[in-house]
mmCIF file of C-alpha atoms in Angstrom:
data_model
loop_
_atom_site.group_PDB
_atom_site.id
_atom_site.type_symbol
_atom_site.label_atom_id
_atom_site.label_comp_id
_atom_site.label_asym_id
_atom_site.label_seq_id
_atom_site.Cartn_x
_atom_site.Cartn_y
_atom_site.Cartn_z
ATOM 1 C CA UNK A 1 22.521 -2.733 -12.868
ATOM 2 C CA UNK A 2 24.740 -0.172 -10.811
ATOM 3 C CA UNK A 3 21.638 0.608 -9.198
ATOM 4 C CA UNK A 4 21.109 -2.706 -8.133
ATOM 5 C CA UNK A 5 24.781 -3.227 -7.161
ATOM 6 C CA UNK A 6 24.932 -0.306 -5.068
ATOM 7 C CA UNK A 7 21.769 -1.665 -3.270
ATOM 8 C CA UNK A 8 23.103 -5.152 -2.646
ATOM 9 C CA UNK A 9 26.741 -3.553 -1.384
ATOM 10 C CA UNK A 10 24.371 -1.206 1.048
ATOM 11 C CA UNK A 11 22.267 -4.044 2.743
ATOM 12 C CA UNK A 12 24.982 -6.369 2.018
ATOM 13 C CA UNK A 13 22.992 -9.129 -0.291
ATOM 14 C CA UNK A 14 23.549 -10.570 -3.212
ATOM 15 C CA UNK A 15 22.849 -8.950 -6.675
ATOM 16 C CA UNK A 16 20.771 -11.545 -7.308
ATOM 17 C CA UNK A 17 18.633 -11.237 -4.166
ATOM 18 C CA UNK A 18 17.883 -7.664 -4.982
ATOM 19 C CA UNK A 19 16.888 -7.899 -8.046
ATOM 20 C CA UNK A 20 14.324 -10.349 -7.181
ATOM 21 C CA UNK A 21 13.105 -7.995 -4.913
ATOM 22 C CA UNK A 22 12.782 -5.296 -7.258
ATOM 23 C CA UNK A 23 10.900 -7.531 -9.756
ATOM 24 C CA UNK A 24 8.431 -8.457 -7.405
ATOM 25 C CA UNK A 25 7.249 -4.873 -6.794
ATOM 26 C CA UNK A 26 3.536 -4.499 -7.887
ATOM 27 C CA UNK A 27 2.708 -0.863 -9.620
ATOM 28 C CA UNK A 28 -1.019 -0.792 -9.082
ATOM 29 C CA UNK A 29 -2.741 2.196 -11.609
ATOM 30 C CA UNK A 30 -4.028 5.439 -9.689
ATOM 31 C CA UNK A 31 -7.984 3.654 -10.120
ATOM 32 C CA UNK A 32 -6.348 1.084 -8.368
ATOM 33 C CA UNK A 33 -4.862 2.479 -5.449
ATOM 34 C CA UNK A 34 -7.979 4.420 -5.068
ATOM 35 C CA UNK A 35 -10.223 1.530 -5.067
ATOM 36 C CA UNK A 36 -7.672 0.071 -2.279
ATOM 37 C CA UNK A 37 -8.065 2.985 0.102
ATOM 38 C CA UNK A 38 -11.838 2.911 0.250
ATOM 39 C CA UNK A 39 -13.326 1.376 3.006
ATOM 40 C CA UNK A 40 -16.002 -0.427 1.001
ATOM 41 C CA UNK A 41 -15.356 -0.622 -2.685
ATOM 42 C CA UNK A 42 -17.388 -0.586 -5.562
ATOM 43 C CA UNK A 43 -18.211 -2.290 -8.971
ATOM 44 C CA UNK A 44 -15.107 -2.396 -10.594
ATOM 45 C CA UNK A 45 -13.068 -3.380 -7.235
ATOM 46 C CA UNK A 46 -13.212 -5.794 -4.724
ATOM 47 C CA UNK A 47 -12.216 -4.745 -0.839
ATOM 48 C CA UNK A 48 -10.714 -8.033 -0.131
ATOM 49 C CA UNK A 49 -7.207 -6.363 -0.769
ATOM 50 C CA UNK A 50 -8.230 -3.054 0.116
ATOM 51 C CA UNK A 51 -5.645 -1.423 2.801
ATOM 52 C CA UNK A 52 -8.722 -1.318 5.588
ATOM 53 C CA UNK A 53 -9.226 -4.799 5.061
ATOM 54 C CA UNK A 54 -5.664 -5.967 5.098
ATOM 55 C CA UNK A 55 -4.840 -3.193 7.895
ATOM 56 C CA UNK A 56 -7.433 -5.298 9.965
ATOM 57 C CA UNK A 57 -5.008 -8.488 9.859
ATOM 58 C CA UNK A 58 -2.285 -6.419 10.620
ATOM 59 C CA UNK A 59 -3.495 -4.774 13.054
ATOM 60 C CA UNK A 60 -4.823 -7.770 14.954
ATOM 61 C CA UNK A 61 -0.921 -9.627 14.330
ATOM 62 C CA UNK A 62 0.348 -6.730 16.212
ATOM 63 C CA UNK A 63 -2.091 -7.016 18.964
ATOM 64 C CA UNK A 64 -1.527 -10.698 19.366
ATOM 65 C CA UNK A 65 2.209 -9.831 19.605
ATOM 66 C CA UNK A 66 1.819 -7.133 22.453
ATOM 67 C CA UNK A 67 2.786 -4.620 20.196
ATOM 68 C CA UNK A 68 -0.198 -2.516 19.760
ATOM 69 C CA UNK A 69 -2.055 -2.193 23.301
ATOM 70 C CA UNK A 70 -5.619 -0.926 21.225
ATOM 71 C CA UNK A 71 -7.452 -1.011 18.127
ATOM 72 C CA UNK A 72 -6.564 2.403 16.227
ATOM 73 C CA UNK A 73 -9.059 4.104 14.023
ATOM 74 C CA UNK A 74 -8.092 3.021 10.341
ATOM 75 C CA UNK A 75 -9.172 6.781 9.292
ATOM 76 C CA UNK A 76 -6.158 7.914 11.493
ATOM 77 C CA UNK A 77 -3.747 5.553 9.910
ATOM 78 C CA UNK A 78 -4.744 6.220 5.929
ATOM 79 C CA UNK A 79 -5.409 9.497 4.557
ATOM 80 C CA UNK A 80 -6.666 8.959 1.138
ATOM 81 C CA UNK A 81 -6.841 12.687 0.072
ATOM 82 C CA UNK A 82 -3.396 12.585 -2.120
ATOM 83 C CA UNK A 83 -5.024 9.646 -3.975
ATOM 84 C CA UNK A 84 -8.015 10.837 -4.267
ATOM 85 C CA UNK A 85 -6.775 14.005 -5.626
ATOM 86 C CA UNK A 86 -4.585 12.549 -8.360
ATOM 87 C CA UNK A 87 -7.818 10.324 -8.997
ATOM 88 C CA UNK A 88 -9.949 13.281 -9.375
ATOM 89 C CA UNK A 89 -6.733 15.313 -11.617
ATOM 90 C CA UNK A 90 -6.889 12.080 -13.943
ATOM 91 C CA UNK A 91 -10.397 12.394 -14.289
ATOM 92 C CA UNK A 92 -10.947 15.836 -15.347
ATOM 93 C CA UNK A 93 -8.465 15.836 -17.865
ATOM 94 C CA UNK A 94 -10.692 12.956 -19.713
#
């Protein structure tokens, strides 16, 4: 509750407000958020909702709005390595 009140005093909203924010946060698993940063997925995931796939819509938003003049390389954006890693860490230990 401080937390939150500290928040709310710092970007001057209500209490209320904030804490609606901070409920709405999703905490996706580590299989998750690997799934998410593949390109394609596989079995157990869909790429619908993978960050390539949404980066697409956002990238093309930005373009529509004049703020992105090209098309950048989603590989250049999204390094999956520190997911991957922890992915990989999780694994072994099974």
């Amino acid at each position: 509750k401080e937390a939150v009140a500290i928040i709310a005093r710092a970007i001057q909203d209500t209490q209320d407000s904030v804490s609606v924010g901070i409920d709405a946060v999703k905490y996706i698993s580590v299989e998750d958020s690997e799934c998410l940063m593949k390109i394609s997925c596989t079995d157990n995931c869909s790429n619908e909702n993978s960050l390539s796939n949404t980066g697409r819509f956002i990238i093309e938003f930005y373009l529509k709005r004049g703020q992105l003049s090209f098309v950048p390389e989603f590989n250049e954006i999204i390094d999956p390595r520190f997911v991957n890693e922890l992915a990989h860490q999780r694994q072994e230990k099974k």
